[in-house]
């Protein structure tokens, strides 16, 4: 959370962002739509907290611990002096996961979950960060500030993850290189080692085989609550009852937690044992610092807080004289209420306003139910199919406003929620062949007077050779003779011969935008012959 000194309160108006802002909208959704309606994918990987999707139940491991360790090992290559390394998803390179400093299957497990997120606005590194936050928060941990904007590394980073057999001075030096003081090292290790433990297979010298059907991978846990965030790692350490294999391991050489935790005479660990609240708030800061340690030159966004009112997945299509609009709106900090009324005001290009009653479409929650949000759809959905409001294409649409329970007008401080109807998918798009060799035509309706410098297609889910999300644009040639769709739209067409899906986009006065409506051969109707 961004905290301002209170005397600045009346001067500084801190705005997270104004909708629409595609990248922030996507990051906000990944961060806050955790469970229930329209939930983002990441939260599904850590429920319940003792689940281990890859290793199976009773493995002794838990996905939540893998997320935290993967994020740390990805960050731990950072070098404050030269600005290299940091949270940049370089851990996805085989060269890094093959290093002796990165043993075990946990990195692959987490990355297989991270990779499911395939969003043109969210990097793999941002998914790793937000997944780690969601994992911690939903397994008893504190709320952690999330900033987006991480950039995926092109290549592996220099080695630099600490290992248990190294001495205290090496660890102090390694954390200093990563940007953390000795005290911060104690804090970060204690916070991380609130989850999980040491597994026999990668560390046979530290952990023997346990032969427990409830712990099939023989994992010696750092504390008795290894799937849950709490200060047990500190209380058990201070009381001398700890079974932490990096404290009470039989070979003192690999007792790195013992050396680290005791390195300030136990002052930090005692404070954690004495106060679960201090432990939680300290770990919220330290985890955020860990995730925000990025290579020099990467600029992170402001902390992404939930938008109070947020339109979601607006889709506009032109069908003759009708502009079809689908979408939903999310009201944060609201529970379901059958009596509630929600009106949406649609302002068009002629100065007219239409007033539509919205229908409840679901509820979502975040941070283990600490927050809830109510969703309303622009047009009722009898099934999962998209349903549209029909608007007059001549009048078009400029922006949206909302009124809940006849209360205050929700219009983003007067600017409204801008909707771009200048370049939209046209339902005259059609296919000749939906199978190889593919042949289809994508028609884009361009509003007269918009005068775009370019109209283009954006490929869905494109990646470069090292899996980085990229936005591939294919220009649609400007028609020599405008083909009128109606009095206010002209059609630009492009013949396609592949099986990808595409969004439509345009550039106007140097500003690019693109829609949410992805189409490919499989989505279209046959062309008239
Ligand atoms: C000197 C620093 C550190 C050393 C030597 C160290 C060492 C280890 C070792 C040997 C394991 C066992 C891994 C396995 O069995 O596959 C482990 C697990 C783990 N470490 Fe660390 N660690 C350090 C710092 C950190 C930090 C700073 C964090 C995060 C903030 C962290 C988070 C974790 C987690 C969550 C696990 C459990 C993984 C699981 O159960 O799958 N560690 N650590
Ligand atoms: C991780 O996955 C890669 C292939 O994606 C594989 O080559 C490698 O052996 C895996 N590592 C572990 C430790 O399982
Ligand atoms: C495994 O867990 C079950 C259920 O929690 C418990 O009843 C059983 O005693 C455990 N077995 C072992 C060997 O600890
Ligand atoms: C203790 O661990 C270190 C580092 O792994 C190893 O070199 C040494 O041989 C071990 N000592 C014993 C007695 O096993
Ligand atoms: C820290 O506390 C533990 C547990 O009480 C104790 O065994 C250890 O000697 C203490 N270390 C220091 C440096 O005081
Ligand atoms: C959430 O809504 C409740 C009830 O409307 C209100 O009392 C509370 O202040 C709101 N909380 C936030 C953080 O906006
Ligand atoms: C929208 O319509 C509802 C009822 O249909 C009405 O109560 C409300 O005042 C209208 N809102 C505006 C701003 O016109
Ligand atoms: C529609 O197009 C006509 C010209 O074809 C133009 O005069 C009119 O202003 C346009 N209407 C709107 C609402 O943009």
XYZ file of C-alpha atoms and ligand atoms in Angstrom:
670
model
C 0.000 0.000 0.000
C 1.202 3.477 -0.792
C 1.220 5.527 2.387
C 1.312 9.292 2.302
C 2.192 11.534 5.180
C -1.201 12.778 6.343
C -0.296 16.443 5.898
C -0.033 15.805 2.165
C -3.467 14.293 2.061
C -5.276 17.261 0.605
C -2.556 18.138 -1.900
C -1.649 14.824 -3.387
C -4.315 12.896 -5.211
C -2.801 9.480 -5.731
C -4.468 7.655 -8.577
C -3.503 4.081 -9.294
C -4.508 4.462 -12.896
C -7.389 5.406 -15.122
C -9.229 2.628 -16.938
C -8.667 1.600 -19.711
C -4.945 0.929 -19.483
C -4.396 -2.512 -20.991
C -1.294 -3.569 -19.120
C -2.464 -2.279 -15.740
C -5.922 -3.740 -16.345
C -4.358 -7.158 -16.963
C -2.005 -6.922 -13.972
C -4.837 -5.742 -11.723
C -6.971 -8.685 -12.839
C -4.149 -11.176 -12.237
C -3.567 -9.660 -8.798
C -7.112 -9.212 -7.512
C -9.520 -11.570 -9.335
C -8.432 -14.559 -7.308
C -11.460 -16.767 -6.725
C -14.938 -17.165 -8.071
C -16.352 -15.270 -11.019
C -13.800 -14.385 -13.729
C -10.974 -15.537 -11.502
C -7.496 -15.424 -12.975
C -5.754 -18.764 -13.323
C -2.936 -18.449 -10.830
C -5.020 -18.828 -7.689
C -6.242 -22.246 -8.764
C -2.743 -23.699 -8.370
C -2.432 -23.282 -4.642
C -5.728 -24.524 -3.347
C -5.867 -26.084 -0.900
C -2.552 -24.937 0.555
C -1.346 -28.479 1.137
C -1.873 -29.378 -2.495
C 0.998 -30.367 -4.665
C -0.336 -30.668 -8.181
C 2.772 -32.251 -9.636
C 4.113 -34.395 -6.794
C 0.684 -35.472 -5.542
C -0.838 -35.475 -2.074
C 1.166 -36.838 0.854
C 4.401 -35.960 -0.924
C 5.497 -33.780 2.000
C 5.811 -30.902 -0.439
C 3.389 -28.100 -1.233
C 3.009 -25.831 -4.236
C 2.955 -22.733 -2.032
C 6.519 -23.482 -0.876
C 7.687 -24.050 -4.450
C 6.362 -20.654 -5.517
C 8.262 -18.876 -2.739
C 11.522 -20.764 -3.319
C 11.327 -20.347 -7.102
C 10.849 -16.594 -6.741
C 13.787 -16.350 -4.345
C 16.148 -18.402 -6.508
C 15.159 -16.346 -9.544
C 15.891 -13.102 -7.662
C 19.035 -14.347 -5.896
C 21.237 -13.801 -8.954
C 20.833 -10.042 -8.565
C 23.981 -7.948 -8.349
C 23.380 -4.456 -6.967
C 26.747 -3.272 -8.214
C 26.291 -4.006 -11.899
C 22.484 -4.134 -11.968
C 22.310 -7.598 -13.497
C 20.012 -10.425 -12.401
C 16.921 -10.207 -10.261
C 13.337 -11.253 -10.671
C 13.264 -11.720 -14.427
C 12.184 -15.357 -14.847
C 15.696 -16.397 -15.907
C 15.109 -19.451 -13.696
C 13.121 -20.844 -16.643
C 16.349 -21.506 -18.546
C 17.604 -25.075 -18.308
C 21.100 -23.716 -17.741
C 19.934 -22.207 -14.413
C 17.829 -25.146 -13.206
C 20.726 -27.508 -14.012
C 23.097 -25.633 -11.677
C 24.049 -27.258 -8.375
C 22.701 -24.158 -6.592
C 19.221 -24.972 -7.965
C 18.555 -28.624 -7.172
C 15.135 -30.258 -7.082
C 11.954 -30.363 -9.095
C 10.265 -27.344 -7.504
C 11.322 -24.811 -10.143
C 9.920 -26.885 -12.991
C 6.706 -27.434 -11.033
C 6.161 -23.731 -10.437
C 7.153 -22.790 -13.977
C 4.695 -25.298 -15.441
C 1.987 -23.372 -13.566
C 3.372 -19.937 -14.472
C 3.443 -20.921 -18.136
C -0.292 -21.544 -18.184
C -0.722 -17.780 -17.968
C -0.415 -16.579 -21.511
C -1.254 -12.918 -21.537
C 0.084 -10.356 -23.969
C 0.416 -7.784 -21.170
C 1.805 -9.892 -18.306
C 5.413 -11.124 -18.437
C 6.423 -14.531 -17.096
C 8.316 -12.701 -14.326
C 5.202 -10.716 -13.355
C 3.213 -13.962 -13.269
C 5.867 -15.500 -11.042
C 5.668 -12.483 -8.714
C 1.895 -12.310 -8.562
C 1.556 -16.092 -8.183
C 3.969 -15.996 -5.252
C 1.963 -13.210 -3.629
C -1.327 -15.041 -4.111
C 0.203 -18.243 -2.743
C 1.497 -16.550 0.398
C -1.667 -14.508 0.992
C -3.987 -17.462 0.600
C -1.933 -19.673 2.893
C -2.096 -17.526 6.000
C 0.344 -14.839 4.955
C 0.087 -11.071 4.997
C -1.095 -8.977 2.075
C 1.901 -8.069 -0.100
C 2.233 -4.979 -2.277
C 2.383 -5.920 -5.944
C 3.995 -3.823 -8.656
C 4.083 -4.975 -12.269
C 6.333 -4.319 -15.221
C 9.015 -6.997 -14.840
C 10.778 -7.920 -18.049
C 11.658 -11.497 -18.909
C 15.350 -12.195 -19.249
C 16.684 -13.167 -22.639
C 19.345 -15.459 -21.184
C 20.469 -17.062 -17.906
C 21.920 -14.822 -15.204
C 25.262 -15.236 -13.441
C 25.091 -17.889 -10.665
C 24.658 -16.626 -7.112
C 22.059 -18.545 -5.086
C 23.304 -19.274 -1.542
C 23.798 -22.928 -0.575
C 23.556 -24.515 2.875
C 27.178 -25.707 3.146
C 28.563 -22.179 2.652
C 29.753 -20.259 5.700
C 28.116 -17.254 7.313
C 30.447 -14.729 5.704
C 29.595 -16.100 2.260
C 25.909 -15.756 3.036
C 26.278 -12.199 4.323
C 28.223 -11.381 1.153
C 25.663 -13.093 -1.094
C 22.768 -11.165 0.446
C 24.751 -7.918 0.267
C 25.267 -8.547 -3.440
C 21.504 -9.103 -3.762
C 20.873 -5.794 -1.952
C 20.081 -6.995 1.581
C 21.794 -6.281 4.898
C 22.654 -8.995 7.399
C 19.505 -8.253 9.405
C 17.424 -8.331 6.244
C 19.031 -11.680 5.413
C 17.818 -13.104 8.734
C 14.352 -11.718 8.075
C 14.064 -12.967 4.501
C 15.338 -16.458 5.296
C 12.949 -16.772 8.266
C 10.037 -15.534 6.152
C 10.791 -17.935 3.303
C 11.434 -20.875 5.594
C 7.977 -20.476 7.116
C 7.012 -22.754 4.199
C 8.276 -26.130 3.037
C 11.424 -27.967 3.970
C 14.410 -29.900 2.687
C 13.756 -32.931 0.510
C 15.771 -36.123 0.631
C 16.361 -36.608 -3.106
C 18.204 -33.336 -3.832
C 19.785 -33.222 -0.336
C 20.473 -36.834 0.740
C 23.323 -35.661 2.981
C 20.976 -33.432 4.981
C 17.755 -35.465 5.081
C 17.583 -39.270 5.304
C 14.728 -41.298 3.881
C 11.805 -40.964 6.265
C 9.595 -43.866 5.074
C 6.339 -42.114 5.954
C 3.334 -42.736 3.681
C 2.209 -39.193 4.510
C 5.567 -37.791 3.395
C 6.505 -39.891 0.400
C 9.334 -37.619 -0.763
C 10.936 -37.571 2.703
C 10.849 -33.842 3.374
C 12.156 -32.520 6.706
C 10.083 -29.400 7.290
C 11.378 -26.059 8.536
C 8.504 -25.882 11.031
C 5.445 -27.922 11.990
C 3.138 -25.832 9.766
C 4.953 -26.088 6.449
C 1.956 -25.290 4.217
C 0.940 -22.277 6.287
C 2.547 -18.906 6.892
C 3.073 -18.185 10.590
C 5.893 -17.452 13.029
C 6.261 -21.107 14.087
C 9.636 -21.129 12.331
C 10.726 -18.577 14.958
C 8.860 -19.845 18.040
C 10.074 -23.409 17.504
C 13.623 -22.155 16.920
C 13.628 -19.993 20.063
C 12.078 -22.693 22.253
C 14.650 -25.227 21.126
C 11.994 -27.618 19.791
C 12.694 -26.959 16.118
C 13.150 -29.841 13.713
C 14.426 -27.449 10.999
C 17.000 -29.570 9.126
C 19.122 -26.467 8.475
C 19.283 -25.821 12.269
C 19.467 -29.250 13.890
C 20.932 -31.253 10.998
C 23.496 -33.822 12.163
C 26.209 -32.299 9.965
C 26.817 -28.794 11.266
C 28.387 -27.701 7.957
C 24.966 -27.540 6.325
C 23.188 -25.875 9.283
C 22.927 -22.554 7.479
C 19.711 -21.413 9.173
C 21.343 -21.983 12.557
C 24.260 -19.736 11.610
C 22.042 -17.110 9.972
C 19.327 -16.992 12.667
C 21.921 -16.775 15.439
C 24.140 -14.253 13.664
C 22.742 -11.250 15.569
C 22.562 -13.061 18.917
C 18.972 -14.138 18.107
C 17.629 -10.584 18.401
C 15.621 -10.745 15.166
C 14.364 -14.299 15.695
C 13.326 -13.485 19.264
C 11.320 -10.483 18.050
C 9.583 -12.743 15.518
C 8.864 -15.417 18.123
C 7.419 -12.757 20.426
C 5.101 -11.210 17.845
C 3.238 -12.949 15.036
C 2.113 -9.480 13.906
C 5.684 -8.193 13.645
C 6.667 -11.335 11.748
C 3.776 -10.902 9.303
C 4.337 -7.198 8.664
C 8.108 -7.678 8.320
C 7.598 -10.535 5.875
C 5.123 -8.470 3.835
C 7.898 -5.883 3.374
C 10.658 -8.405 2.766
C 8.688 -10.465 0.234
C 7.783 -7.275 -1.635
C 11.467 -6.238 -1.637
C 12.427 -9.676 -2.910
C 9.903 -9.552 -5.747
C 10.755 -5.955 -6.626
C 14.469 -6.708 -6.956
C 14.768 -6.454 -10.724
C 17.564 -5.845 -13.220
C 18.638 -2.216 -13.565
C 16.590 -0.357 -16.123
C 13.343 -2.207 -15.409
C 10.729 0.272 -14.207
C 8.035 -1.146 -12.020
C 4.538 0.321 -11.837
C 2.989 1.887 -8.766
C 1.582 -0.607 -6.281
C -1.491 -2.047 -7.983
C -4.524 -1.587 -5.768
C -7.971 -2.757 -6.864
C -9.974 -0.349 -8.989
C -13.249 0.399 -7.180
C -15.219 0.157 -10.431
C -13.752 -1.757 -13.348
C -15.294 -2.649 -16.692
C -14.124 -6.074 -17.825
C -13.516 -7.644 -21.199
C -15.499 -5.235 -23.360
C -16.206 -6.623 -26.809
C -17.549 -4.553 -29.677
C -18.627 -5.918 -33.032
C -20.282 -4.360 -36.001
C -23.234 -6.126 -37.581
C -24.679 -3.924 -40.319
C -26.295 -0.900 -38.684
C -25.854 -2.337 -35.205
C -22.901 -2.010 -32.898
C -22.947 -4.954 -30.497
C -21.452 -4.464 -27.041
C -20.692 -7.213 -24.511
C -18.963 -6.765 -21.190
C -19.158 -6.816 -17.446
C -18.329 -4.460 -14.629
C -16.793 -5.322 -11.283
C -17.576 -3.392 -8.111
C -14.871 -3.928 -5.515
C -15.702 -4.466 -1.840
C -19.269 -5.502 -2.573
C -21.100 -8.700 -1.781
C -24.045 -10.191 -3.626
C -27.335 -8.412 -2.960
C -30.481 -9.327 -4.891
C -32.072 -5.980 -4.010
C -29.254 -3.884 -5.458
C -29.892 -1.862 -8.605
C -27.090 -1.093 -11.053
C -27.576 1.226 -14.009
C -25.099 1.766 -16.798
C -25.186 5.028 -18.742
C -23.807 4.806 -22.281
C -22.778 8.142 -23.763
C -22.676 8.220 -27.560
C -21.137 10.491 -30.204
C -24.323 12.533 -30.693
C -24.551 13.678 -27.071
C -27.203 11.081 -26.331
C -27.185 8.788 -23.301
C -28.758 5.393 -22.943
C -29.597 3.988 -19.513
C -29.403 0.199 -19.138
C -30.194 -1.916 -16.077
C -27.422 -4.433 -15.453
C -27.831 -7.998 -14.217
C -25.755 -9.680 -11.531
C -23.320 -12.174 -13.026
C -21.305 -13.395 -10.070
C -19.091 -12.693 -7.105
C -15.335 -13.005 -6.753
C -13.115 -12.976 -3.715
C -9.462 -12.353 -2.944
C -6.958 -12.968 -0.150
C -8.788 -15.964 1.356
C -12.122 -14.185 1.246
C -10.877 -10.988 2.902
C -12.206 -9.051 -0.087
C -15.201 -9.599 -2.233
C -16.393 -8.061 -5.466
C -19.773 -8.122 -7.218
C -19.963 -8.468 -11.002
C -22.686 -7.255 -13.353
C -23.118 -8.094 -17.002
C -24.163 -5.605 -19.670
C -26.605 -8.136 -21.127
C -27.928 -11.198 -19.278
C -26.263 -14.449 -20.217
C -28.557 -17.442 -20.375
C -25.520 -19.652 -20.910
C -21.792 -19.156 -21.275
C -22.345 -17.634 -24.695
C -21.554 -13.965 -25.131
C -24.637 -11.807 -25.110
C -24.640 -8.318 -26.511
C -26.400 -5.021 -26.079
C -27.409 -3.680 -29.470
C -26.451 -0.054 -30.068
C -27.074 2.193 -33.014
C -23.882 2.146 -35.081
C -24.385 5.720 -36.275
C -24.494 7.134 -32.741
C -21.764 4.705 -31.632
C -20.430 4.770 -28.098
C -17.937 7.038 -26.331
C -17.964 6.107 -22.684
C -19.699 4.420 -19.779
C -20.788 5.549 -16.340
C -22.464 3.561 -13.575
C -24.933 4.223 -10.762
C -25.355 1.729 -7.915
C -28.491 1.852 -5.747
C -29.373 5.314 -7.064
C -26.274 6.545 -5.239
C -23.208 8.336 -6.408
C -22.324 8.450 -10.086
C -19.278 6.241 -10.776
C -17.503 8.040 -13.608
C -13.787 7.875 -12.683
C -13.732 11.396 -11.349
C -15.607 12.825 -14.306
C -13.683 11.294 -17.197
C -16.014 8.322 -17.607
C -14.925 4.869 -18.731
C -13.824 5.471 -22.309
C -14.871 2.911 -24.896
C -13.223 2.934 -28.287
C -15.616 2.118 -31.110
C -13.303 3.471 -33.823
C -11.928 0.125 -34.976
C -14.017 -2.972 -34.355
C -14.371 -6.505 -35.628
C -16.990 -6.777 -38.394
C -19.283 -9.782 -38.489
C -18.913 -9.878 -42.255
C -15.599 -11.673 -41.561
C -15.843 -15.227 -42.894
C -13.977 -18.383 -43.838
C -13.536 -20.339 -47.049
C -11.558 -23.140 -45.374
C -11.324 -23.843 -41.635
C -8.728 -26.564 -42.201
C -5.288 -26.604 -43.807
C -4.814 -24.912 -46.163
C -6.652 -22.263 -44.160
C -8.395 -19.477 -45.976
C -10.428 -16.801 -44.271
C -11.050 -13.069 -44.360
C -10.919 -10.717 -41.440
C -13.018 -7.578 -41.890
C -12.402 -4.619 -39.626
C -14.910 -1.768 -39.391
C -13.231 1.645 -39.111
C -15.313 4.614 -37.999
C -15.354 7.394 -40.581
C -13.467 10.450 -39.414
C -11.163 8.427 -37.113
C -8.388 8.589 -39.704
C -6.034 5.912 -38.313
C -2.455 5.922 -39.559
C -2.554 2.105 -39.364
C -5.090 -0.638 -38.818
C -3.590 -3.945 -37.785
C -4.152 -7.382 -36.322
C -2.539 -8.503 -33.079
C -1.692 -12.167 -32.786
C -2.971 -13.864 -29.652
C -0.385 -15.395 -27.319
C 2.658 -14.798 -29.495
C 6.061 -15.575 -27.959
C 9.626 -15.086 -29.118
C 12.264 -17.850 -29.178
C 12.792 -17.576 -25.402
C 9.089 -17.628 -24.500
C 8.758 -13.898 -23.928
C 5.311 -12.554 -24.645
C 5.386 -10.354 -27.681
C 2.856 -8.375 -29.590
C 3.015 -9.298 -33.270
C 1.194 -6.808 -35.463
C 0.096 -7.459 -39.028
C -0.938 -4.387 -40.962
C -4.145 -4.413 -42.934
C -3.661 -2.573 -46.202
C -5.680 0.632 -46.489
C -8.502 0.003 -48.985
C -8.092 1.947 -52.203
C -11.848 2.415 -52.397
C -13.568 2.634 -48.992
C -16.189 -0.104 -48.680
C -19.063 1.295 -46.648
C -20.474 -0.932 -43.904
C -23.051 1.736 -43.083
C -23.142 5.556 -43.063
C -20.403 5.768 -40.429
C -18.119 2.754 -40.831
C -15.895 1.498 -43.652
C -14.458 -1.985 -43.973
C -10.754 -2.812 -44.181
C -10.133 -6.462 -45.087
C -7.257 -8.901 -45.015
C -7.064 -12.451 -46.378
C -5.641 -14.935 -43.864
C -4.120 -18.383 -44.387
C -3.275 -19.557 -40.853
C -5.049 -20.895 -37.779
C -4.080 -18.151 -35.295
C -6.537 -15.874 -33.544
C -6.197 -12.113 -33.781
C -7.346 -8.965 -32.040
C -7.999 -5.885 -34.125
C -6.062 -2.708 -33.415
C -5.228 0.690 -34.787
C -2.883 3.609 -34.345
C -4.347 7.111 -34.217
C -2.178 10.190 -33.641
C 0.671 7.924 -32.554
C -1.444 6.121 -29.940
C -2.121 2.412 -30.360
C -5.111 0.527 -29.074
C -6.547 -2.908 -29.656
C -9.715 -4.735 -28.743
C -10.482 -7.828 -26.641
C -12.250 -9.670 -29.404
C -9.962 -12.393 -30.757
C -11.058 -14.186 -33.891
C -9.675 -16.905 -36.078
C -10.948 -19.187 -38.804
C -12.700 -21.416 -36.271
C -14.874 -18.560 -34.955
C -16.291 -17.413 -38.284
C -19.208 -18.210 -40.567
C -18.683 -19.485 -44.095
C -18.214 -16.859 -46.783
C -21.057 -16.511 -49.237
C -20.060 -18.069 -52.559
C 21.340 -18.659 2.823
C 20.129 -18.650 2.267
C 19.344 -19.895 2.028
C 19.735 -21.201 2.004
C 21.107 -21.763 2.218
C 18.556 -21.975 1.754
C 18.552 -23.354 1.656
C 17.437 -24.108 1.360
C 17.432 -25.519 1.135
C 18.650 -26.421 1.174
C 16.182 -25.910 0.864
C 15.661 -27.303 0.493
C 15.273 -27.324 -0.987
C 14.762 -28.665 -1.443
O 14.634 -29.592 -0.654
O 14.497 -28.813 -2.663
C 15.367 -24.729 0.947
C 14.012 -24.732 0.771
C 13.252 -23.582 0.738
N 13.724 -22.299 0.772
Fe 15.582 -21.724 1.258
N 17.496 -21.158 1.624
C 17.925 -19.870 1.776
C 17.164 -18.733 1.677
C 15.827 -18.691 1.334
C 15.066 -17.506 1.133
C 15.614 -16.088 1.272
C 13.801 -17.891 0.813
C 12.596 -17.045 0.494
C 12.372 -15.858 0.957
C 13.780 -19.331 0.835
C 12.665 -20.112 0.621
C 12.639 -21.473 0.666
C 11.423 -22.272 0.596
C 9.990 -21.747 0.513
C 11.813 -23.601 0.634
C 10.926 -24.825 0.612
C 10.785 -25.389 -0.770
C 9.919 -26.635 -0.806
O 9.543 -27.163 0.252
O 9.620 -27.104 -1.919
N 15.029 -19.788 1.133
N 16.152 -23.657 1.244
C 12.938 -29.446 -15.943
O 12.333 -29.501 -17.223
C 13.263 -29.624 -18.313
C 12.491 -29.667 -19.595
O 11.567 -28.677 -19.662
C 14.068 -30.902 -18.168
O 15.028 -30.962 -19.204
C 14.768 -30.898 -16.822
O 15.428 -32.114 -16.626
C 13.748 -30.686 -15.688
N 14.470 -30.577 -14.435
C 14.171 -31.306 -13.384
C 15.008 -31.095 -12.187
O 13.260 -32.107 -13.360
C -1.006 -40.249 7.968
O -2.070 -39.317 8.097
C -3.263 -39.917 8.555
C -4.357 -38.867 8.482
O -3.905 -37.633 8.923
C -3.039 -40.456 9.958
O -4.242 -41.054 10.434
C -1.932 -41.472 9.920
O -1.638 -41.895 11.241
C -0.683 -40.892 9.302
N 0.308 -41.930 9.130
C 1.555 -41.796 9.565
C 2.474 -42.965 9.295
O 1.958 -40.842 10.199
C 29.276 -32.447 6.133
O 28.859 -31.730 4.939
C 29.925 -31.278 4.150
C 29.318 -30.444 3.039
O 28.333 -31.152 2.344
C 30.727 -32.461 3.655
O 31.818 -31.987 2.864
C 31.263 -33.279 4.817
O 31.905 -34.441 4.343
C 30.119 -33.650 5.727
N 30.644 -34.281 6.940
C 30.259 -35.470 7.358
C 30.865 -35.946 8.618
O 29.415 -36.127 6.744
C 19.662 -18.729 19.766
O 18.614 -19.456 20.349
C 18.763 -20.865 20.292
C 17.496 -21.498 20.831
O 17.239 -21.025 22.113
C 19.999 -21.266 21.042
O 20.165 -22.662 20.914
C 21.193 -20.559 20.474
O 22.337 -20.844 21.235
C 20.968 -19.067 20.444
N 22.047 -18.485 19.695
C 22.650 -17.353 20.080
C 23.743 -16.860 19.200
O 22.334 -16.779 21.096
C -16.166 -1.749 2.134
O -17.572 -1.583 2.220
C -18.057 -1.404 3.523
C -19.569 -1.455 3.493
O -20.081 -0.790 2.396
C -17.515 -0.100 4.070
O -17.959 0.106 5.382
C -15.998 -0.181 4.059
O -15.436 1.050 4.460
C -15.479 -0.514 2.673
N -14.053 -0.768 2.746
C -13.195 -0.252 1.878
C -11.766 -0.615 2.080
O -13.537 0.496 0.984
C -31.827 5.092 -15.210
O -33.057 4.381 -15.222
C -33.597 4.108 -13.930
C -34.850 3.274 -14.035
O -35.016 2.705 -15.257
C -33.875 5.385 -13.220
O -34.375 5.102 -11.915
C -32.637 6.207 -13.123
O -32.886 7.452 -12.547
C -32.012 6.414 -14.497
N -30.730 7.078 -14.313
C -30.368 8.127 -15.015
C -29.076 8.797 -14.631
O -31.043 8.548 -15.929
C -21.950 9.805 -39.384
O -21.394 10.047 -40.653
C -21.885 11.258 -41.252
C -21.291 11.340 -42.643
O -21.451 10.109 -43.290
C -21.486 12.457 -40.441
O -22.005 13.620 -40.987
C -22.012 12.280 -39.039
O -21.510 13.287 -38.218
C -21.597 10.945 -38.464
N -22.283 10.745 -37.199
C -21.659 10.512 -36.073
C -22.526 10.410 -34.868
O -20.476 10.335 -35.993
